[in-house]
Amino acid sequence: MFGDRRLTTVWTMACIGSGRLCARVEKLCQLGHNLQARRKASFVKFKELNLHQNARILPESCQAGRRAPGYSRHCRAISSMRTQQPGSQPQPQSVDPYVLLYDDLKHIYEDIREELQKNTKIPELQSIATYYFGGQGKALRPMVAILMARAINYHLYKENSLLAPQRQVAMISEMIHSASLIHDDVIDQSDIRRGKPSVNALWNHKKVAMAGDFILAVASMMIARLRNNDVTLTLSQVVTDLVQGEFMQLGSKETENERFAHYLTKTYRKTASLIANSVKATAMLAGADDALAEVVFQYGRNVGLAFQLVDDLLDFVSSSDAMGKPTAADLKLGLATAPVLFACEKYPELNPMIMRRFQEPGDVERAFELVHKSQGLEQTRFLARNHCIEAVRHASSLVESPYQKGLTVITDLVLNRMK
Ligand code: GRG
């Protein structure tokens, strides 16, 4: 329906002059994953898991019912993910992932806080480590992980169920995400996140960095408890990717082609790897074979790339009120993201600004203006949309179910989100 692999290359080539390079980069982004995928996996079988004492099958989501305390705040936080411009892609209107997964998600932050609190008796460490699990996040990563888990369970076994280890992966995914946000806030010295003072604005940065490590350590214990080597490797890959992605962000490249390649690899590592490997882990826990795990991974990779592209776009178009953080933040941090890299083609005067990381007076304002005058924002959206189409193509190969449809709806939310 959405074309074949050639289309991927064509749309990549269509949107930037350095298309062939970009397509090569796409391949590079997958390289690390493919090496992993080639290893023979010894998957835990779904039915065996059902019998395992830890593998409590959680009930199917009910659509109405009692709202948990704090749930309305959580809904407000995630409501901005809902479609802003309806109909950008054909979507099954009947499926609302937030409603569909209400029961699965309503206690997720509470469960994470509990997990963190039981692993330390130091009150300040508890406070810092649990600060970003107050329900203000969009919970995108657990939502996608659980949707995929349920879609795969239905695909393989026609089961309307979620395995307890799969829900653990959803929690682990959000924990790794939050640990990275904490480290990011320290590195960027940002004062505000999700419309609140950021963690480092409230506590000493040394303690904050250690709290981030603590979250990662507790997440590692949870991974170990899954007792599945392939899942352990898959989720550990995420942390190495995150660190490398952030590291890459500190450097810059001389030529335009090198820069775009660098940006795409960084984007995969910094954002897409977590979503791709988390959904893959849920599929592995269901007993998916290598081919199915790859389909699932590609869905997550494309959603993740689209998500970051839109994030980079919103930095230029959204208000700081909507985003809960300052706008043009990337330029101020010296970062040249997709809108700037595209704008460079029309306005080469951006090149020296990129090289000096927008440090000279007036650079940020001028770059901001040139991006808006160029086609950079449209080209970024085009690229994001095509990654969403690719994600939908992968989701379409799963057996139809509300969860499988939900995976398609997610791409629309990602593309049209306001924050
Ligand atoms: C030690 C895990 C670890 C990481 C260190 C600092 C670092 C390396 C990586 C930073 C990765 C990072 C912050 C990526 C940004 C990804 C991104 C777009 C975050 C915003 O995601 P949203 O909008 O956030 O889903 P909410 O607030 O909704 O949860």
Short mmCIF file of C-alpha atoms and ligand atoms in Angstrom, two decimals:
data_model
loop_
_atom_site.label_atom_id
_atom_site.label_comp_id
_atom_site.label_asym_id
_atom_site.label_seq_id
_atom_site.Cartn_x
_atom_site.Cartn_y
_atom_site.Cartn_z
CA MET A 1 0.00 0.00 0.00
CA PHE A 2 2.75 2.46 0.86
CA GLY A 3 5.29 1.15 -1.62
CA ASP A 4 8.49 -0.78 -1.20
CA ARG A 5 12.03 -0.17 -0.06
CA ARG A 6 12.69 1.85 -3.21
CA LEU A 7 10.12 4.39 -2.10
CA THR A 8 12.10 4.93 1.09
CA THR A 9 15.14 5.82 -0.98
CA VAL A 10 13.08 7.96 -3.35
CA TRP A 11 11.49 10.05 -0.65
CA THR A 12 14.77 10.48 1.11
CA MET A 13 16.34 11.61 -2.18
CA ALA A 14 13.39 13.83 -3.00
CA CYS A 15 13.61 15.84 0.15
CA ILE A 16 17.30 16.60 0.25
CA GLY A 17 19.95 17.16 -2.33
CA SER A 18 22.26 14.67 -0.65
CA GLY A 19 19.70 11.89 -0.96
CA ARG A 20 22.04 9.04 -1.74
CA LEU A 21 24.12 9.84 1.28
CA CYS A 22 21.01 9.96 3.39
CA ALA A 23 19.87 6.56 2.20
CA ARG A 24 23.31 5.23 3.09
CA VAL A 25 22.97 6.75 6.52
CA GLU A 26 19.61 5.04 6.94
CA LYS A 27 21.48 1.79 6.36
CA LEU A 28 24.20 2.75 8.82
CA CYS A 29 21.57 3.50 11.43
CA GLN A 30 20.35 -0.06 11.11
CA LEU A 31 23.79 -1.66 11.10
CA GLY A 32 24.18 -2.03 14.83
CA HIS A 33 20.73 -3.51 15.05
CA ASN A 34 21.24 -5.96 12.18
CA LEU A 35 24.42 -7.31 13.73
CA GLN A 36 22.39 -8.03 16.82
CA ALA A 37 19.51 -9.52 14.86
CA ARG A 38 21.79 -12.03 13.17
CA ARG A 39 22.57 -13.69 16.47
CA LYS A 40 20.44 -16.77 17.02
CA ALA A 41 17.84 -15.80 19.54
CA SER A 42 16.47 -18.24 22.08
CA PHE A 43 13.06 -16.74 22.63
CA VAL A 44 10.93 -17.46 25.62
CA LYS A 45 7.69 -18.97 24.44
CA PHE A 46 4.46 -17.15 25.18
CA LYS A 47 2.62 -20.18 26.56
CA GLU A 48 5.55 -21.06 28.80
CA LEU A 49 5.57 -17.51 30.07
CA ASN A 50 1.92 -17.82 30.95
CA LEU A 51 2.81 -20.61 33.31
CA HIS A 52 5.72 -18.73 34.83
CA GLN A 53 4.92 -17.34 38.25
CA ASN A 54 6.04 -13.84 37.26
CA ALA A 55 4.05 -13.83 34.07
CA ARG A 56 0.75 -12.58 35.41
CA ILE A 57 -1.58 -11.97 32.47
CA LEU A 58 -3.07 -8.56 32.87
CA PRO A 59 -6.72 -8.07 31.96
CA GLU A 60 -7.84 -6.47 28.75
CA SER A 61 -8.23 -2.70 29.03
CA CYS A 62 -11.67 -1.60 30.01
CA GLN A 63 -12.76 1.59 28.34
CA ALA A 64 -14.61 3.33 31.12
CA GLY A 65 -14.54 3.01 34.86
CA ARG A 66 -13.00 4.67 37.87
CA ARG A 67 -10.29 7.22 37.14
CA ALA A 68 -7.16 6.81 39.20
CA PRO A 69 -5.99 9.77 41.30
CA GLY A 70 -3.79 12.00 39.14
CA TYR A 71 -5.13 10.46 35.96
CA SER A 72 -6.82 13.65 34.74
CA ARG A 73 -3.52 15.52 35.06
CA HIS A 74 -1.86 12.72 33.13
CA CYS A 75 -4.57 13.01 30.45
CA ARG A 76 -4.04 16.77 30.24
CA ALA A 77 -0.34 16.18 29.74
CA ILE A 78 -0.91 13.70 26.97
CA SER A 79 -3.91 15.39 25.38
CA SER A 80 -1.54 17.66 23.48
CA MET A 81 -0.42 14.54 21.65
CA ARG A 82 -3.87 14.31 20.10
CA THR A 83 -4.24 15.24 16.48
CA GLN A 84 -4.04 18.93 15.77
CA GLN A 85 -4.76 18.74 12.06
CA PRO A 86 -7.14 15.85 11.56
CA GLY A 87 -6.86 13.57 8.61
CA SER A 88 -3.20 14.04 7.80
CA GLN A 89 -3.14 10.30 7.27
CA PRO A 90 -6.04 7.89 6.95
CA GLN A 91 -6.68 6.69 10.48
CA PRO A 92 -9.17 4.38 12.09
CA GLN A 93 -11.14 6.96 14.10
CA SER A 94 -12.57 4.40 16.48
CA VAL A 95 -9.24 3.62 18.14
CA ASP A 96 -7.94 5.94 20.83
CA PRO A 97 -4.74 4.48 22.30
CA TYR A 98 -5.22 6.44 25.53
CA VAL A 99 -8.64 4.88 26.06
CA LEU A 100 -7.58 1.49 24.80
CA LEU A 101 -4.67 1.31 27.23
CA TYR A 102 -6.33 3.12 30.12
CA ASP A 103 -6.01 0.21 32.56
CA ASP A 104 -2.50 -0.67 31.47
CA LEU A 105 -1.19 2.86 31.89
CA LYS A 106 -3.15 4.33 34.77
CA HIS A 107 -0.74 3.09 37.46
CA ILE A 108 2.45 3.10 35.44
CA TYR A 109 4.04 6.16 37.08
CA GLU A 110 2.93 5.00 40.51
CA ASP A 111 4.51 1.58 39.88
CA ILE A 112 7.76 3.19 38.74
CA ARG A 113 7.87 5.45 41.80
CA GLU A 114 7.29 2.44 44.04
CA GLU A 115 10.09 0.50 42.33
CA LEU A 116 12.50 3.40 42.85
CA GLN A 117 11.46 4.08 46.44
CA LYS A 118 11.86 0.50 47.57
CA ASN A 119 15.47 0.49 46.38
CA THR A 120 16.71 3.33 48.56
CA LYS A 121 16.06 4.65 52.05
CA ILE A 122 17.66 8.02 51.30
CA PRO A 123 14.73 10.48 51.23
CA GLU A 124 16.45 13.06 49.00
CA LEU A 125 17.46 10.43 46.46
CA GLN A 126 13.88 9.18 46.44
CA SER A 127 12.60 12.71 45.82
CA ILE A 128 14.98 13.48 42.98
CA ALA A 129 14.64 10.09 41.31
CA THR A 130 10.83 10.15 41.37
CA TYR A 131 10.47 13.83 40.37
CA TYR A 132 9.92 13.18 36.65
CA PHE A 133 7.39 10.41 37.32
CA GLY A 134 4.69 12.77 38.53
CA GLY A 135 2.45 12.24 35.50
CA GLN A 136 3.38 15.33 33.45
CA GLY A 137 5.09 13.33 30.70
CA LYS A 138 3.20 12.05 27.67
CA ALA A 139 4.03 8.43 28.48
CA LEU A 140 4.65 7.90 24.78
CA ARG A 141 7.23 5.18 25.24
CA PRO A 142 5.21 2.95 27.60
CA MET A 143 2.14 3.49 25.45
CA VAL A 144 3.89 2.38 22.26
CA ALA A 145 5.54 -0.56 24.05
CA ILE A 146 2.23 -1.81 25.46
CA LEU A 147 0.34 -1.26 22.21
CA MET A 148 2.97 -3.29 20.39
CA ALA A 149 2.99 -5.99 23.07
CA ARG A 150 -0.77 -6.41 22.79
CA ALA A 151 -0.69 -6.21 18.97
CA ILE A 152 1.96 -8.94 18.86
CA ASN A 153 0.17 -11.16 21.40
CA TYR A 154 -2.91 -10.90 19.23
CA HIS A 155 -0.90 -11.44 16.04
CA LEU A 156 0.71 -14.62 17.33
CA TYR A 157 -1.92 -16.12 19.62
CA LYS A 158 -5.19 -14.19 19.13
CA GLU A 159 -4.82 -13.29 22.80
CA ASN A 160 -6.27 -10.04 24.16
CA SER A 161 -3.69 -9.89 26.88
CA LEU A 162 -0.51 -8.32 28.17
CA LEU A 163 2.26 -10.27 29.88
CA ALA A 164 3.63 -8.89 33.13
CA PRO A 165 7.21 -8.89 31.72
CA GLN A 166 5.98 -6.88 28.73
CA ARG A 167 4.52 -4.26 31.07
CA GLN A 168 7.86 -4.24 32.89
CA VAL A 169 9.53 -3.36 29.57
CA ALA A 170 7.11 -0.42 29.24
CA MET A 171 8.17 0.78 32.71
CA ILE A 172 11.87 0.22 31.97
CA SER A 173 11.52 2.19 28.75
CA GLU A 174 10.07 5.21 30.58
CA MET A 175 12.75 4.90 33.28
CA ILE A 176 15.59 4.92 30.74
CA HIS A 177 13.89 7.89 29.05
CA SER A 178 13.64 9.83 32.32
CA ALA A 179 17.21 9.00 33.31
CA SER A 180 18.32 10.44 29.99
CA LEU A 181 16.18 13.57 30.51
CA ILE A 182 17.82 14.08 33.90
CA HIS A 183 21.30 13.79 32.44
CA ASP A 184 20.26 16.01 29.56
CA ASP A 185 19.03 18.71 31.93
CA VAL A 186 22.33 18.69 33.77
CA ILE A 187 24.36 18.82 30.56
CA ASP A 188 22.22 21.59 29.03
CA GLN A 189 21.73 23.39 32.35
CA SER A 190 18.09 23.90 31.48
CA ASP A 191 15.81 25.41 34.10
CA ILE A 192 12.46 24.24 32.89
CA ARG A 193 10.95 20.98 31.66
CA ARG A 194 7.30 20.06 31.17
CA GLY A 195 6.37 23.56 32.37
CA LYS A 196 7.95 22.95 35.77
CA PRO A 197 11.36 23.74 37.23
CA SER A 198 13.68 21.08 35.89
CA VAL A 199 15.28 18.66 38.32
CA ASN A 200 18.62 20.49 38.27
CA ALA A 201 16.92 23.80 39.04
CA LEU A 202 15.79 22.31 42.34
CA TRP A 203 18.72 20.17 43.43
CA ASN A 204 22.50 20.21 43.27
CA HIS A 205 23.68 18.94 39.87
CA LYS A 206 25.95 16.29 41.38
CA LYS A 207 23.02 14.75 43.26
CA VAL A 208 20.84 15.03 40.16
CA ALA A 209 23.39 13.18 38.00
CA MET A 210 23.56 10.42 40.59
CA ALA A 211 19.77 10.21 40.77
CA GLY A 212 19.78 9.66 36.99
CA ASP A 213 22.31 6.84 37.48
CA PHE A 214 20.16 5.41 40.25
CA ILE A 215 17.12 5.23 37.95
CA LEU A 216 19.26 3.44 35.36
CA ALA A 217 20.55 1.03 38.01
CA VAL A 218 17.03 0.15 39.18
CA ALA A 219 15.96 -0.26 35.54
CA SER A 220 18.93 -2.63 35.07
CA MET A 221 17.76 -4.76 37.98
CA MET A 222 14.31 -4.91 36.45
CA ILE A 223 15.86 -6.00 33.15
CA ALA A 224 17.85 -8.71 34.95
CA ARG A 225 14.65 -9.99 36.56
CA LEU A 226 13.19 -10.65 33.11
CA ARG A 227 15.77 -13.45 32.81
CA ASN A 228 16.02 -13.24 29.05
CA ASN A 229 19.52 -12.66 27.64
CA ASP A 230 18.32 -11.38 24.27
CA VAL A 231 15.98 -8.89 25.88
CA THR A 232 18.81 -7.80 28.20
CA LEU A 233 21.09 -7.19 25.22
CA THR A 234 18.36 -5.37 23.31
CA LEU A 235 17.58 -2.99 26.17
CA SER A 236 21.24 -2.49 27.08
CA GLN A 237 21.90 -1.43 23.50
CA VAL A 238 19.54 1.49 24.11
CA VAL A 239 21.73 2.96 26.85
CA THR A 240 24.90 2.71 24.76
CA ASP A 241 23.04 4.37 21.87
CA LEU A 242 21.73 7.17 24.09
CA VAL A 243 25.18 8.01 25.40
CA GLN A 244 26.72 7.89 21.92
CA GLY A 245 23.87 10.01 20.52
CA GLU A 246 24.43 12.66 23.15
CA PHE A 247 28.18 12.47 22.60
CA MET A 248 27.72 12.96 18.85
CA GLN A 249 25.62 16.03 19.58
CA LEU A 250 28.63 17.67 21.18
CA GLY A 251 30.55 17.48 17.89
CA SER A 252 29.96 19.01 14.47
CA LYS A 253 30.88 18.18 10.89
CA GLU A 254 32.46 20.35 8.21
CA THR A 255 30.50 19.49 5.07
CA GLU A 256 26.76 19.59 4.45
CA ASN A 257 26.60 15.89 3.52
CA GLU A 258 28.57 14.80 6.55
CA ARG A 259 26.35 16.96 8.73
CA PHE A 260 23.12 15.36 7.62
CA ALA A 261 24.55 11.87 8.04
CA HIS A 262 25.78 12.84 11.50
CA TYR A 263 22.36 14.30 12.38
CA LEU A 264 20.43 11.20 11.30
CA THR A 265 22.70 8.78 13.12
CA LYS A 266 22.55 10.97 16.22
CA THR A 267 18.76 11.13 15.96
CA TYR A 268 18.48 7.35 15.76
CA ARG A 269 20.75 6.87 18.76
CA LYS A 270 19.32 9.65 20.89
CA THR A 271 15.64 9.02 20.33
CA ALA A 272 14.66 6.20 17.97
CA SER A 273 16.75 3.40 19.48
CA LEU A 274 14.81 3.50 22.76
CA ILE A 275 11.42 3.16 21.06
CA ALA A 276 12.65 0.61 18.49
CA ASN A 277 14.40 -1.65 20.99
CA SER A 278 11.63 -1.40 23.59
CA VAL A 279 8.95 -2.57 21.17
CA LYS A 280 11.32 -5.24 19.93
CA ALA A 281 11.84 -6.46 23.50
CA THR A 282 8.07 -6.83 24.02
CA ALA A 283 7.87 -8.86 20.80
CA MET A 284 10.79 -11.07 21.87
CA LEU A 285 9.03 -11.75 25.18
CA ALA A 286 6.00 -12.93 23.22
CA GLY A 287 8.16 -15.42 21.31
CA ALA A 288 8.43 -13.49 18.03
CA ASP A 289 10.92 -14.95 15.53
CA ASP A 290 13.74 -12.84 14.06
CA ALA A 291 11.70 -11.71 11.05
CA LEU A 292 8.78 -10.52 13.16
CA ALA A 293 11.12 -8.86 15.68
CA GLU A 294 12.67 -6.96 12.77
CA VAL A 295 9.26 -5.72 11.55
CA VAL A 296 8.50 -4.53 15.06
CA PHE A 297 11.91 -2.87 15.39
CA GLN A 298 11.42 -1.03 12.09
CA TYR A 299 8.04 0.24 13.25
CA GLY A 300 9.66 1.67 16.39
CA ARG A 301 12.66 3.05 14.54
CA ASN A 302 10.49 4.97 12.10
CA VAL A 303 8.17 6.28 14.83
CA GLY A 304 11.22 7.36 16.83
CA LEU A 305 12.86 9.17 13.91
CA ALA A 306 9.56 10.93 13.08
CA PHE A 307 9.12 11.87 16.73
CA GLN A 308 12.54 13.55 16.94
CA LEU A 309 12.10 15.31 13.58
CA VAL A 310 8.81 16.76 14.84
CA ASP A 311 10.50 17.67 18.11
CA ASP A 312 13.15 19.57 16.17
CA LEU A 313 10.43 21.26 14.12
CA LEU A 314 8.42 22.28 17.18
CA ASP A 315 11.47 24.04 18.55
CA PHE A 316 10.93 26.57 15.74
CA VAL A 317 7.15 26.82 15.65
CA SER A 318 5.68 26.06 19.04
CA SER A 319 5.33 28.51 21.88
CA SER A 320 7.34 27.95 25.03
CA ASP A 321 4.02 27.70 26.91
CA ALA A 322 2.91 24.77 24.80
CA MET A 323 6.29 23.05 24.93
CA GLY A 324 6.92 23.58 28.63
CA LYS A 325 10.50 24.57 27.74
CA PRO A 326 12.06 27.56 25.94
CA THR A 327 11.74 27.68 22.14
CA ALA A 328 14.69 27.94 19.75
CA ALA A 329 16.40 26.05 22.54
CA ASP A 330 18.39 23.95 20.06
CA LEU A 331 19.89 27.00 18.33
CA LYS A 332 20.72 28.52 21.70
CA LEU A 333 22.51 25.27 22.59
CA GLY A 334 24.46 25.52 19.33
CA LEU A 335 22.62 22.62 17.69
CA ALA A 336 21.83 22.50 13.98
CA THR A 337 18.82 20.23 13.58
CA ALA A 338 16.93 19.19 10.42
CA PRO A 339 15.15 22.54 9.78
CA VAL A 340 18.51 24.37 9.80
CA LEU A 341 20.27 21.71 7.76
CA PHE A 342 17.55 21.89 5.10
CA ALA A 343 17.54 25.71 5.20
CA CYS A 344 21.28 25.65 4.50
CA GLU A 345 20.63 24.58 0.92
CA LYS A 346 18.84 27.86 0.21
CA TYR A 347 20.85 30.06 2.57
CA PRO A 348 24.53 29.00 2.60
CA GLU A 349 25.24 31.87 5.01
CA LEU A 350 24.01 29.44 7.65
CA ASN A 351 27.12 27.27 7.17
CA PRO A 352 29.58 29.45 9.11
CA MET A 353 26.94 29.98 11.80
CA ILE A 354 26.58 26.22 12.18
CA MET A 355 30.36 25.85 12.41
CA ARG A 356 30.58 28.41 15.22
CA ARG A 357 27.50 26.87 16.86
CA PHE A 358 25.45 30.11 16.65
CA GLN A 359 27.74 31.72 19.23
CA GLU A 360 28.12 35.20 17.74
CA PRO A 361 25.62 37.90 18.72
CA GLY A 362 22.61 37.80 16.38
CA ASP A 363 23.33 34.26 15.08
CA VAL A 364 20.37 32.63 16.81
CA GLU A 365 17.91 35.31 15.61
CA ARG A 366 19.24 35.31 12.03
CA ALA A 367 19.25 31.49 11.78
CA PHE A 368 15.71 31.39 13.19
CA GLU A 369 14.58 33.91 10.54
CA LEU A 370 16.29 32.07 7.68
CA VAL A 371 14.74 28.74 8.69
CA HIS A 372 11.29 30.35 8.56
CA LYS A 373 12.05 31.97 5.17
CA SER A 374 13.27 28.65 3.72
CA GLN A 375 11.42 25.40 3.08
CA GLY A 376 13.26 23.81 6.01
CA LEU A 377 10.22 23.32 8.19
CA GLU A 378 8.14 21.79 5.38
CA GLN A 379 11.02 19.52 4.38
CA THR A 380 11.43 18.38 7.97
CA ARG A 381 7.72 17.59 8.21
CA PHE A 382 7.89 15.78 4.88
CA LEU A 383 10.70 13.59 6.16
CA ALA A 384 8.82 12.92 9.40
CA ARG A 385 5.65 12.06 7.49
CA ASN A 386 7.52 9.57 5.36
CA HIS A 387 8.94 7.87 8.42
CA CYS A 388 5.36 7.64 9.72
CA ILE A 389 4.24 6.07 6.45
CA GLU A 390 7.05 3.52 6.79
CA ALA A 391 5.97 2.81 10.36
CA VAL A 392 2.37 2.28 9.22
CA ARG A 393 3.59 -0.05 6.48
CA HIS A 394 5.31 -2.22 9.09
CA ALA A 395 2.32 -2.14 11.46
CA SER A 396 0.09 -3.17 8.56
CA SER A 397 1.84 -6.50 8.31
CA LEU A 398 0.46 -7.50 11.73
CA VAL A 399 -2.91 -9.20 12.12
CA GLU A 400 -5.67 -6.62 12.44
CA SER A 401 -6.68 -5.80 16.02
CA PRO A 402 -7.53 -2.63 17.95
CA TYR A 403 -3.90 -2.57 19.10
CA GLN A 404 -2.54 -2.93 15.61
CA LYS A 405 -4.82 -0.05 14.55
CA GLY A 406 -3.59 1.89 17.59
CA LEU A 407 -0.04 1.60 16.25
CA THR A 408 -1.22 3.46 13.15
CA VAL A 409 -3.00 6.12 15.21
CA ILE A 410 0.24 6.70 17.12
CA THR A 411 1.96 7.85 13.93
CA ASP A 412 -0.72 10.48 13.44
CA LEU A 413 -0.32 11.67 17.02
CA VAL A 414 3.44 11.84 16.61
CA LEU A 415 3.20 13.81 13.39
CA ASN A 416 0.60 16.31 14.57
CA ARG A 417 1.50 16.74 18.20
CA MET A 418 1.68 20.21 19.70
CA LYS A 419 4.28 19.45 22.37
C1 GRG B 1 22.68 7.84 30.98
C2 GRG B 1 20.48 7.12 29.95
C3 GRG B 1 21.64 8.02 29.95
C4 GRG B 1 21.78 8.95 28.99
C5 GRG B 1 22.92 9.91 28.91
C6 GRG B 1 21.98 12.80 28.22
C7 GRG B 1 21.92 11.59 27.37
C8 GRG B 1 22.96 10.53 27.53
C9 GRG B 1 20.99 11.42 26.42
C10 GRG B 1 19.92 12.42 26.19
C11 GRG B 1 18.85 11.83 25.36
C12 GRG B 1 17.67 12.76 25.20
C13 GRG B 1 17.30 13.70 26.30
C14 GRG B 1 16.96 12.72 24.10
C15 GRG B 1 15.80 13.60 23.86
C16 GRG B 1 14.66 12.80 23.39
C17 GRG B 1 13.38 13.59 23.46
C18 GRG B 1 12.82 14.11 22.19
C19 GRG B 1 12.81 13.81 24.62
C20 GRG B 1 11.49 14.43 24.81
O1 GRG B 1 10.57 13.37 24.84
P1 GRG B 1 9.05 13.59 25.21
O2 GRG B 1 8.53 14.80 24.49
O3 GRG B 1 9.15 13.90 26.75
O4 GRG B 1 8.31 12.31 24.99
P2 GRG B 1 8.01 13.78 27.86
O5 GRG B 1 8.23 15.01 28.68
O6 GRG B 1 6.64 13.76 27.22
O7 GRG B 1 8.32 12.51 28.57
#
